[in-house]
Amino acid sequence: MTNTPPTPLLEARDLHVEVNGKPILKGLSLTVNAGEVHAIMGPNGSGKSTLSHVVAGKPGYTVTGGSLLYRGQDLQALAPEERARAGIFLAFQYPLEIPGVNNVYLLKAALNAKRKHLGQPEVDAFEFLQLVKAKMQRMQMDEAFLSRGVNEGFSGGEKKRNEVLQMQILEPTLALLDETDSGLDIDALKVVSAGVNDLRSPDRAIVMVTHYQRLLDYIVPDFVHVLADGRILLSGGKELALELEARGYDWVRAQDAA
Amino acid sequence: MSIDNLRALGLPSGRDEAWKYAARTLSRRDWWSAPSDALSLPDKAAIDAAVLPVEAPVLVFAGGHAVPRALGGFGALPAGVSLRPLSEDAVKAPTGDSGEQRIAAIAAATTPGAWELAVAANVDAGSLQLLHLPAPGTGALVLRIRLARGARLQLLESLADGESALAGATSAAGSATGSAANSPAPTLTRWLQVQLADGASLTHAIVQQLPLDAALLEQLDVSVGRDATYLGLPVSLGAQAAHTAAHLSLEGPGAFGHWQQFLRVDGNQHTDVQLTVTHAAANTTSTQAVRALAGGRSRGAFSGKVVMPPSAHGADSAQSIRNLLLSATAELDTRPQLEIHVDDVKASHGSTTGSLDEQALFYLRSRGIGEQEARRLLMQAFAADVIARLPWPSLREWLATRVLP
Amino acid sequence: MSTPELNAIEQAVASKYRHGFVTDIESDTVPPGLDEDVVRLISRKKDEPQFLLDWRLKAFRHWQTMTEPNWAFVKYPPIDFQSISYFSAPKQNKDGPKSLAEVDPKLLETYDKLGIPLHERARLAGVAVDAVFDSVSVATTFKDRLSKAGVIFCPFSEAVKEHPELLERWLGTVVPPGDNFYAALNSAVFSDGSFVYIPKGVRCPMELSTYFRINAANTGQFERTLIIADEGSHVSYLEGCTAPKRDENQLHAAVVELVAMDNAEIKYSTVQNWYPGDENGVGGIYNFVTKRGDCRGKRSKISWTQVETGSAITWKYPSCVLTGDDSVGEFYSVAVANHHQQADTGTKMIHVGRNTRSTIVSKGISAGKAHNTYRGLVKVLPSAEGARNYTQCDSLLMGPGCGAHTFPYVEVRNPSATVEHEATTSRIGEDQLFYCLQRGLSAEDAVNMIVNGFCKAVFKELPMEFAVEAQNLLAVSLEGAVG
């Protein structure tokens, strides 16, 4: 970090998190500034998903130590919906099906909630529909999705597209992508990646949690971190991902222990 | 059976399987006083306030009396539809010896007069609203609904809250000192016989929003002829205690019988529904869907029994019951029963009981939707598939705002 | 279904009850009838302490005030409880057998016919057996090995003498004497049964097993089983039942009580093959049984697995009271009813403790003119925070004259509970059957295969040797019963 850093978008310092009484994150530190794209990689069970969930405020995830700040503000004081309105967006690894709650209704309600928070008027219904249709085209989604329940009966790939569609509409400041590449074939991966890349901007940060280097071919990160045993063991540039792909994770642990 | 005999008998206890989950408070009510012969006249404003927002002619009943058109009771009936009084002989009231037929016996013994609503053959009568205003004290309705061959009707029964209607009614009846507040809490006994001839089709919505101190006993005997369709859409919202016994008998080959119920209890409400669907003929189809919500210290129960006797070849039945408990002191009970006496049939049921899906709640909140709003959305979604069956969009919208306890 | 197939089926339905022999042994039988004197006589014959006699008499007096339950989906003529003999024991040397060698060879021969692994076969199979013939426990094998582990496994009458303090502490604590009509009757007149105590931390070194057989005519069998698994212990218990063919109906009213303390686990498996009556519905056992387990301790587990193929009438609901936090109750059942059999069986899962979990898997098969009913209760009390239940209840119909009924009761009083119930009723798939026939299988083999597939989820819960026996029984019970 440079001498006079601006307030980071996200700053975790020695963060400890428990889920159901079980410690998962054990002293994680991470700083994400506006304009940056971070990739967090690591073996199964290392706490990658926990990090994205605790930032989004999932109930049951308890911060037991350290601090977690968003734009300098303690996140723990905020309800999940307040975090969302303040610009945090989590693209879920397993997007939920909510039959009976209409897709577009959710999108519109979410956008209006954010606009209200920002003191803006509700979005015009016609303009909103035009916007959604345009974004859906971008995500190569069928317009039939408009009338269906949230993720109801969607395939795995469709659900992921729907997550990125929501992200495009809500234009978050901090986007967390939890294994967004899992379950996608190569064509879908390209569409989803393009959707995410649309959002790259100097005012915005993207944090991707992923197993595989493959996603990073399409969404090229500025920083790559290795998360294992509940901590960031190693950070580097995008070339680190290639090294991990080639060598696995064990050497990082060995290096850390040494 | 006379009123005195019925009074001596009382209501069946919980040991009677048909009354197992019925509110015990029901037996403390006065079901036995004959309603006064004098018609309590609701005023026009009260009626207007209670009418549900559906484009349809309205018939008004108060405490079981039909309110004449001249008194503002109803508009013109559609062509091919008639309403006429039934003689006591024509009613064919059951003896009431069995717990299953007790309500019909009480209704027949205490009603000020039975009625028949008929639709002539091959007439599509469109929509019709029956508005039932509670009268103070005991009310009893006996109504036969008869659709001739090929007739069609979309019937909306509204059992109104009628706070204002009650006040209006008492003053109209001349009891100057009376008011809704200190008059006896209303009880209403309803016995409906529905007879659908071959090829007839009845959509039968019952929106029950009786006052929260009211008690309701209701028996529905539905007989469905060859290739005829009955679609029952009860929406139970009101009354302190309510017990419904519905018997759906699919008598003609190819008959359809559907029961799509929304049930909501809160506070100290106790509502139970005892539905029996009998596939008496071959190739009959039935579905039952129930969505029940319970908050406060309330109790709700649904028993759905599907009977397929040896004559039910090729019958098909599917049942889906979903219960949502919204408070730690509420209770929801379910009895999804199958009684199958023939092998070339299909029958299934599924029931779930739980609370709102926490994962779904978090998903919505993570998109910026407030917690209360997210809960409301999920509850609406929970009820959506049964509410969607109501054929009047205006009523669906009206209900959407009333799903929350 | 085509006529030739139907004929093959009907021929096969004429299956014979394989265990229908009578053993000619001199019995010591009390004349029919029931009053306080009979209760006293039974207690005296068994040399019981005063507390047990008092307990019996209290139960008897309570029973006299009760009426037979009539809610089950079964029909039978009224039972004359005065025409039943309440005690029948094979006559023995006064001091009783000291070892297997002293047991009447005819008895052993009987068990041989039943395929009970009493002798060397038992050793090979590693099963400790307590065999109850009519009302008296005859022999218990493997005592030494069990006693080394500290496990008590003995006839109930022996437990009365050897471990009265355990009995006094536990008897009737799960099924109180006045629980229901038949439990009260059993409490008054029970003659023998099995007693099991697994001490703290002990994993019972072998499976325990009891075989029950009713032999004498006009005799009721009223055995009582009590199993206590102390903290951290584990036991698997198997129960088998047979009876000779007789034209009159015989009453079997047993009580089984299980108690599991903290971290203890009891697995109770039953293969019930009492004589079901003939193809015209004459004779057969009335099997009116009360089985209940109390998961009293934290993280305890009680698992009931039953394969019910016999009895003219079955009335039985092995249940779990999930008292301890995080305790687990399971019920896996296959019930087969053919000819004129009537089965009304199921379970009750009462969730009391926090995070208690229960699973119910019931597979009912009806053939001939039989009626098969699942009846179950899942009750979640307000205290049962986080309780979970899953119920799967499937019925298979074979033939136009049979019935399959499902009567579940679900009562939930805690919003954090999740309770799910699913049920299906269908007939054996004609397409499946045709497919198998087309591949050259006989109708019987095809049916067996399909039915075994239908029951798989339950069979896999049975101990290995029982699973094989259960599959064979199923095949015999259903030979060709497809319609």
PDB file of N, CA, C and O in Angstrom, chain A residues 104 108 111 123-138 143 146 165 169:
ATOM      1  N   VAL A 104     -38.976 -10.176 -12.055  1.00  0.00           N
ATOM      2  CA  VAL A 104     -38.915  -8.745 -12.340  1.00  0.00           C
ATOM      3  C   VAL A 104     -39.342  -7.939 -11.126  1.00  0.00           C
ATOM      4  O   VAL A 104     -38.783  -6.893 -10.829  1.00  0.00           O
ATOM      5  N   LYS A 108     -37.137  -4.992  -9.505  1.00  0.00           N
ATOM      6  CA  LYS A 108     -37.637  -3.630  -9.387  1.00  0.00           C
ATOM      7  C   LYS A 108     -37.659  -3.194  -7.928  1.00  0.00           C
ATOM      8  O   LYS A 108     -37.249  -2.074  -7.592  1.00  0.00           O
ATOM      9  N   LEU A 111     -34.112  -2.500  -6.850  1.00  0.00           N
ATOM     10  CA  LEU A 111     -33.582  -1.247  -7.401  1.00  0.00           C
ATOM     11  C   LEU A 111     -34.209  -0.043  -6.697  1.00  0.00           C
ATOM     12  O   LEU A 111     -33.514   0.912  -6.318  1.00  0.00           O
ATOM     13  N   VAL A 123     -37.983   4.172  -9.904  1.00  0.00           N
ATOM     14  CA  VAL A 123     -37.704   4.072 -11.321  1.00  0.00           C
ATOM     15  C   VAL A 123     -39.024   4.028 -12.103  1.00  0.00           C
ATOM     16  O   VAL A 123     -40.023   3.486 -11.625  1.00  0.00           O
ATOM     17  N   ASP A 124     -39.011   4.656 -13.274  1.00  0.00           N
ATOM     18  CA  ASP A 124     -40.182   4.625 -14.133  1.00  0.00           C
ATOM     19  C   ASP A 124     -40.393   3.208 -14.667  1.00  0.00           C
ATOM     20  O   ASP A 124     -39.445   2.568 -15.133  1.00  0.00           O
ATOM     21  N   ALA A 125     -41.642   2.738 -14.582  1.00  0.00           N
ATOM     22  CA  ALA A 125     -41.927   1.341 -14.910  1.00  0.00           C
ATOM     23  C   ALA A 125     -41.521   0.998 -16.349  1.00  0.00           C
ATOM     24  O   ALA A 125     -40.912  -0.048 -16.600  1.00  0.00           O
ATOM     25  N   PHE A 126     -41.843   1.893 -17.281  1.00  0.00           N
ATOM     26  CA  PHE A 126     -41.528   1.620 -18.682  1.00  0.00           C
ATOM     27  C   PHE A 126     -40.016   1.600 -18.915  1.00  0.00           C
ATOM     28  O   PHE A 126     -39.472   0.674 -19.503  1.00  0.00           O
ATOM     29  N   GLU A 127     -39.365   2.638 -18.388  1.00  0.00           N
ATOM     30  CA  GLU A 127     -37.902   2.703 -18.545  1.00  0.00           C
ATOM     31  C   GLU A 127     -37.223   1.490 -17.931  1.00  0.00           C
ATOM     32  O   GLU A 127     -36.259   0.941 -18.467  1.00  0.00           O
ATOM     33  N   PHE A 128     -37.776   1.069 -16.766  1.00  0.00           N
ATOM     34  CA  PHE A 128     -37.190  -0.075 -16.075  1.00  0.00           C
ATOM     35  C   PHE A 128     -37.266  -1.328 -16.945  1.00  0.00           C
ATOM     36  O   PHE A 128     -36.295  -2.059 -17.098  1.00  0.00           O
ATOM     37  N   LEU A 129     -38.445  -1.527 -17.552  1.00  0.00           N
ATOM     38  CA  LEU A 129     -38.621  -2.710 -18.378  1.00  0.00           C
ATOM     39  C   LEU A 129     -37.671  -2.685 -19.573  1.00  0.00           C
ATOM     40  O   LEU A 129     -37.078  -3.708 -19.940  1.00  0.00           O
ATOM     41  N   GLN A 130     -37.507  -1.507 -20.151  1.00  0.00           N
ATOM     42  CA  GLN A 130     -36.578  -1.379 -21.279  1.00  0.00           C
ATOM     43  C   GLN A 130     -35.158  -1.738 -20.838  1.00  0.00           C
ATOM     44  O   GLN A 130     -34.438  -2.457 -21.527  1.00  0.00           O
ATOM     45  N   LEU A 131     -34.802  -1.208 -19.657  1.00  0.00           N
ATOM     46  CA  LEU A 131     -33.470  -1.478 -19.112  1.00  0.00           C
ATOM     47  C   LEU A 131     -33.263  -2.979 -18.903  1.00  0.00           C
ATOM     48  O   LEU A 131     -32.250  -3.556 -19.317  1.00  0.00           O
ATOM     49  N   VAL A 132     -34.255  -3.607 -18.277  1.00  0.00           N
ATOM     50  CA  VAL A 132     -34.133  -5.037 -17.991  1.00  0.00           C
ATOM     51  C   VAL A 132     -34.004  -5.821 -19.290  1.00  0.00           C
ATOM     52  O   VAL A 132     -33.169  -6.715 -19.416  1.00  0.00           O
ATOM     53  N   LYS A 133     -34.828  -5.456 -20.264  1.00  0.00           N
ATOM     54  CA  LYS A 133     -34.804  -6.195 -21.526  1.00  0.00           C
ATOM     55  C   LYS A 133     -33.438  -6.062 -22.211  1.00  0.00           C
ATOM     56  O   LYS A 133     -32.908  -7.033 -22.755  1.00  0.00           O
ATOM     57  N   ALA A 134     -32.890  -4.855 -22.153  1.00  0.00           N
ATOM     58  CA  ALA A 134     -31.580  -4.636 -22.763  1.00  0.00           C
ATOM     59  C   ALA A 134     -30.512  -5.481 -22.069  1.00  0.00           C
ATOM     60  O   ALA A 134     -29.686  -6.135 -22.704  1.00  0.00           O
ATOM     61  N   LYS A 135     -30.552  -5.462 -20.736  1.00  0.00           N
ATOM     62  CA  LYS A 135     -29.561  -6.230 -19.981  1.00  0.00           C
ATOM     63  C   LYS A 135     -29.740  -7.725 -20.201  1.00  0.00           C
ATOM     64  O   LYS A 135     -28.770  -8.482 -20.228  1.00  0.00           O
ATOM     65  N   MET A 136     -30.991  -8.148 -20.340  1.00  0.00           N
ATOM     66  CA  MET A 136     -31.239  -9.570 -20.566  1.00  0.00           C
ATOM     67  C   MET A 136     -30.659 -10.005 -21.907  1.00  0.00           C
ATOM     68  O   MET A 136     -30.140 -11.108 -22.036  1.00  0.00           O
ATOM     69  N   GLN A 137     -30.783  -9.109 -22.867  1.00  0.00           N
ATOM     70  CA  GLN A 137     -30.214  -9.409 -24.178  1.00  0.00           C
ATOM     71  C   GLN A 137     -28.700  -9.582 -24.047  1.00  0.00           C
ATOM     72  O   GLN A 137     -28.110 -10.505 -24.584  1.00  0.00           O
ATOM     73  N   ARG A 138     -28.128  -8.682 -23.273  1.00  0.00           N
ATOM     74  CA  ARG A 138     -26.689  -8.729 -23.033  1.00  0.00           C
ATOM     75  C   ARG A 138     -26.299 -10.067 -22.408  1.00  0.00           C
ATOM     76  O   ARG A 138     -25.264 -10.636 -22.731  1.00  0.00           O
ATOM     77  N   GLU A 143     -36.709 -13.845 -22.741  1.00  0.00           N
ATOM     78  CA  GLU A 143     -37.626 -12.915 -22.077  1.00  0.00           C
ATOM     79  C   GLU A 143     -38.699 -13.620 -21.250  1.00  0.00           C
ATOM     80  O   GLU A 143     -39.346 -13.016 -20.411  1.00  0.00           O
ATOM     81  N   LEU A 146     -38.875 -13.256 -17.517  1.00  0.00           N
ATOM     82  CA  LEU A 146     -39.498 -12.095 -16.879  1.00  0.00           C
ATOM     83  C   LEU A 146     -40.708 -12.488 -16.047  1.00  0.00           C
ATOM     84  O   LEU A 146     -40.953 -11.924 -14.987  1.00  0.00           O
ATOM     85  N   LEU A 165     -27.279 -10.664 -14.136  1.00  0.00           N
ATOM     86  CA  LEU A 165     -28.292  -9.705 -14.592  1.00  0.00           C
ATOM     87  C   LEU A 165     -28.692  -8.771 -13.438  1.00  0.00           C
ATOM     88  O   LEU A 165     -28.728  -7.540 -13.582  1.00  0.00           O
ATOM     89  N   ILE A 169     -28.186  -4.634 -13.140  1.00  0.00           N
ATOM     90  CA  ILE A 169     -29.271  -3.679 -12.865  1.00  0.00           C
ATOM     91  C   ILE A 169     -28.958  -2.867 -11.605  1.00  0.00           C
ATOM     92  O   ILE A 169     -29.164  -1.666 -11.552  1.00  0.00           O
TER      93      ILE A 169
END
